[in-house]
Short mmCIF file of C-alpha atoms in Angstrom, two decimals:
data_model
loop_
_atom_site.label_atom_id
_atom_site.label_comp_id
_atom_site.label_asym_id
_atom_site.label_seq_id
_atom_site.Cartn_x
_atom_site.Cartn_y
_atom_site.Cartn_z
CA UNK A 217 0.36 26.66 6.65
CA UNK A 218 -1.34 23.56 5.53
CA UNK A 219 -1.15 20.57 8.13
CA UNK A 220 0.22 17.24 6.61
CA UNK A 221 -2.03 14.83 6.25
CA UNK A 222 -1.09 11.11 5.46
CA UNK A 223 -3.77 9.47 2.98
CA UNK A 224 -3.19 6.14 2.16
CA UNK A 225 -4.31 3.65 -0.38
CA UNK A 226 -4.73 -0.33 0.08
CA UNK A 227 -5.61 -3.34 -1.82
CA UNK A 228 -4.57 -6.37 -2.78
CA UNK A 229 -2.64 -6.89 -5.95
CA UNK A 230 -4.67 -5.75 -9.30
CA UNK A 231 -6.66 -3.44 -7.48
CA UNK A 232 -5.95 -0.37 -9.43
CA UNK A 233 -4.21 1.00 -7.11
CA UNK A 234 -1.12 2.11 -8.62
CA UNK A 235 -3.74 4.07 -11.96
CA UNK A 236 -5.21 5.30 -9.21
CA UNK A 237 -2.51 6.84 -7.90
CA UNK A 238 -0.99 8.03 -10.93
CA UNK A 239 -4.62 9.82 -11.32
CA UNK A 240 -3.83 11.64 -7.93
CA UNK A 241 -0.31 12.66 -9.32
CA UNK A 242 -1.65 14.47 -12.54
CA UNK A 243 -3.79 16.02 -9.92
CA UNK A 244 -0.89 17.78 -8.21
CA UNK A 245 -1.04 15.92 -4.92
CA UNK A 246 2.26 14.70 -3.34
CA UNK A 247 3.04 10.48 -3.85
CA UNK A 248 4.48 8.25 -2.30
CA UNK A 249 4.84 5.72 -4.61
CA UNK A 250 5.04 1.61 -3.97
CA UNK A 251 8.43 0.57 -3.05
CA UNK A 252 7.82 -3.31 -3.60
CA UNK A 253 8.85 -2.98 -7.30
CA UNK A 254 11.81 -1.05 -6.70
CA UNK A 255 13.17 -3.71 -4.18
CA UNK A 256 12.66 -6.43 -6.63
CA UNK A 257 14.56 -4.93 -9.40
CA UNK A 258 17.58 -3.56 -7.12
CA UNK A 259 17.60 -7.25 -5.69
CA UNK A 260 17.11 -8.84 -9.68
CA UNK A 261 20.19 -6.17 -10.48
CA UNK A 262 22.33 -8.16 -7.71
CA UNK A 263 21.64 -11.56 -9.01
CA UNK A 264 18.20 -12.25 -6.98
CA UNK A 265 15.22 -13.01 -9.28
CA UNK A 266 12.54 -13.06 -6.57
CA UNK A 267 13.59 -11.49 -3.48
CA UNK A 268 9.85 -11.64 -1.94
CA UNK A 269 10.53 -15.86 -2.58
CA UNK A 270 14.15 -16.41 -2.03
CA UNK A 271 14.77 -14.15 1.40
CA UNK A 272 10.84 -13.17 2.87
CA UNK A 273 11.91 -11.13 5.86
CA UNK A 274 14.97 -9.19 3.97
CA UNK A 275 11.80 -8.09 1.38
CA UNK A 276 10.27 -7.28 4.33
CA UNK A 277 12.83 -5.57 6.06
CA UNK A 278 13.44 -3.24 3.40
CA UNK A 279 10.33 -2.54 2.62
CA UNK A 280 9.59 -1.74 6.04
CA UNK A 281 12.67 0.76 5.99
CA UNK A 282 11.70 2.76 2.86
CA UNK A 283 8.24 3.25 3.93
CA UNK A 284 9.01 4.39 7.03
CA UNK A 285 11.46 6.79 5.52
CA UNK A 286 8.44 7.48 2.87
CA UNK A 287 6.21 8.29 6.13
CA UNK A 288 8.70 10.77 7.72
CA UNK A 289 9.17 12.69 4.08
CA UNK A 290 5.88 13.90 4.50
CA UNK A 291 4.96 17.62 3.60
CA UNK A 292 2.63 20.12 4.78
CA UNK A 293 -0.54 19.57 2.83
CA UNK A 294 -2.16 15.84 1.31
CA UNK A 295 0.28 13.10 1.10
CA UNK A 296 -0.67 10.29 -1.07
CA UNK A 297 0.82 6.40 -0.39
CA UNK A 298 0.70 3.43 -2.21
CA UNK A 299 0.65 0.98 0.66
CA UNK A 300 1.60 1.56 3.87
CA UNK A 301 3.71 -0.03 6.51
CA UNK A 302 1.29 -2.10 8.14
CA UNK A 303 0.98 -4.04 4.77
CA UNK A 304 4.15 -5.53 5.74
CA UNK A 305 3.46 -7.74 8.62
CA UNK A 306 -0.32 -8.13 7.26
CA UNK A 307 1.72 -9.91 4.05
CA UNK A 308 3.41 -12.10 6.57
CA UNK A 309 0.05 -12.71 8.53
CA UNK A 310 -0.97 -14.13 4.84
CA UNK A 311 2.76 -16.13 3.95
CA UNK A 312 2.27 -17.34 7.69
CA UNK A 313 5.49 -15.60 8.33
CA UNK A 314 6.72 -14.68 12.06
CA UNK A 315 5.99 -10.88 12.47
CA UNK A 316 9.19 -9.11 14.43
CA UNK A 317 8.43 -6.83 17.32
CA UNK A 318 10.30 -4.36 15.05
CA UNK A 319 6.97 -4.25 12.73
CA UNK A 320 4.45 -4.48 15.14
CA UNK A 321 6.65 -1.38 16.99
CA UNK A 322 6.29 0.56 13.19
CA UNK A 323 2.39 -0.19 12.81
CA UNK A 324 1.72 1.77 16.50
CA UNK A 325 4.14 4.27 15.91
CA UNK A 326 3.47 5.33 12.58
CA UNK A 327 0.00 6.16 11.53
CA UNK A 328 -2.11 7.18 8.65
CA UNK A 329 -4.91 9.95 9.11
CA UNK A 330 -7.20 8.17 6.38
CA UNK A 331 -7.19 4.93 4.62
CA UNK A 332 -8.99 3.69 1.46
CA UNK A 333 -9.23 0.07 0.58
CA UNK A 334 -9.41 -0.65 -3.06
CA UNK A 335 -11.37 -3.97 -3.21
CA UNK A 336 -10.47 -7.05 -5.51
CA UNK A 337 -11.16 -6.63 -9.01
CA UNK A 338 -11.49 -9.50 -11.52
CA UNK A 339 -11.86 -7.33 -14.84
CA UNK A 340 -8.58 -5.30 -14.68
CA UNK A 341 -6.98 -8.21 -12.70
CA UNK A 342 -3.06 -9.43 -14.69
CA UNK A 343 0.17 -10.64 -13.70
CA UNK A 344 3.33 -9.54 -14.98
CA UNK A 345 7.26 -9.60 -13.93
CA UNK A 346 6.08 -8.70 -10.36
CA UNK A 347 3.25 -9.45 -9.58
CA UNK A 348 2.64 -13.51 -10.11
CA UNK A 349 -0.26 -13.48 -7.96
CA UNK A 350 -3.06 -15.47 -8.77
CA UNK A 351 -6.33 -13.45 -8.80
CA UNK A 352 -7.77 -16.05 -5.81
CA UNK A 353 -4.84 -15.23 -4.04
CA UNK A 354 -4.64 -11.43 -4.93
CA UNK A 355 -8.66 -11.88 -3.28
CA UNK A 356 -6.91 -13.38 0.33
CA UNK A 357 -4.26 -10.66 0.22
CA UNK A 358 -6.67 -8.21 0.24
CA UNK A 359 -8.90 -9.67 2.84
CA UNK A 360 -6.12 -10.06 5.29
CA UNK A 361 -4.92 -6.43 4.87
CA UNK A 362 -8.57 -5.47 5.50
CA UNK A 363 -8.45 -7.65 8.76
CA UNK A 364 -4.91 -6.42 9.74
CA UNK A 365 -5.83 -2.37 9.45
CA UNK A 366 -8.65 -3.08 11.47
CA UNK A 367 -6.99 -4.93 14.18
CA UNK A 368 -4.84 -1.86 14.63
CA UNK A 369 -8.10 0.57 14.96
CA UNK A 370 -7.94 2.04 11.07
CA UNK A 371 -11.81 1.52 9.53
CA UNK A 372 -10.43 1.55 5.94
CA UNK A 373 -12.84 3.55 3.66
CA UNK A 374 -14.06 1.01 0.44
CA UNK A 375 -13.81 3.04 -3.26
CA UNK A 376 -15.83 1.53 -5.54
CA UNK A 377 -15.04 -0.01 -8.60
CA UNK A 378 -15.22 2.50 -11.33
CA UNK A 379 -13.69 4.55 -13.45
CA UNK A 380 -10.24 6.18 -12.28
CA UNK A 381 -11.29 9.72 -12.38
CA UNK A 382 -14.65 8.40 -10.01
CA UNK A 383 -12.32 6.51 -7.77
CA UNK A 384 -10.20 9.85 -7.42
CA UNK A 385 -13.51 12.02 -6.94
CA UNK A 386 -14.48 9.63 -4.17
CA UNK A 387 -11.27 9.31 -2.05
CA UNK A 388 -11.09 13.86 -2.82
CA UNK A 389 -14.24 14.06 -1.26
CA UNK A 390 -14.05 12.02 1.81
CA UNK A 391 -10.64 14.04 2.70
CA UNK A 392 -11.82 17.38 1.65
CA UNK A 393 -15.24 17.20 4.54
CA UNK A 394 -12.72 15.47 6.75
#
């Protein structure tokens, strides 16, 4: 039996995470997927066009809740996320946002084996429905998740910029010597 390892993927918005991803999917690898969009829409569905804007920490808290649940679906074998549940309170590091003991609790408790950091990239950088980001503030994102992983002992792994299928050769063979 194959043990479960939990391989996530970080960035700041525009990163290409989420091709990236999909890339890993075609692949055959298990995802789990970004929640963030999901919220928004289910909160957009109940009247609430910006759920990140209008109530922070109820974003929060649900986001916090699926990815934990994300985290404990797990299966035997490589597990793939987009974001991870310390990129909650590292978001409200950047908003300047009070981080509850809850989150802090979830960061300790609930760890990654590897982590790759997608850096900021200008050339595939755009907004849409979601993500209203500036790229100057997509680059601060980033650089506060970078800070926040290390302050809880992760030492993200950089992919270069690239094409997708040289990101996903990258990240395979970092895991596959691991």
């Amino acid at each position: 039996m194959e043990k479960t390892k939990r391989i996530l993927i970080i960035g700041g918005p525009g990163s290409g995470k989420t091709t990236l991803i999909h890339c890993i999917e075609k692949q055959g690898h298990t995802i789990h997927h970004e929640v963030s969009r999901e919220v928004t829409l289910r909160a957009r569905e109940q009247g609430v066009e910006q759920l990140f804007l209008t109530d922070p920490l109820a974003f929060s808290n649900e986001l916090l809740k699926r990815r934990m649940e994300q985290y404990e679906q797990a299966t035997d074998g490589y597990n793939f996320y987009d974001r991870g549940i310390p990129d909650v309170p590292a978001y409200h590091l950047y908003t300047n946002d009070p981080i509850p003991d809850a989150y802090t609790y979830a960061v300790k408790h609930y760890r990654y084996d590897i982590v790759f950091f997608l850096p900021p990239w200008e050339e595939i950088y755009e907004t849409d429905n979601e993500r209203y980001e500036s790229f100057e503030q997509a680059v601060k994102i980033s650089s506060v998740l970078l800070d926040f992983y290390h302050t809880y002992d992760y030492t993200p792994i950089e992919v270069p910029k690239g094409k997708v299928q040289e990101r996903y050769d990258f990240i395979m063979s970092h895991i596959q010597g691991d």
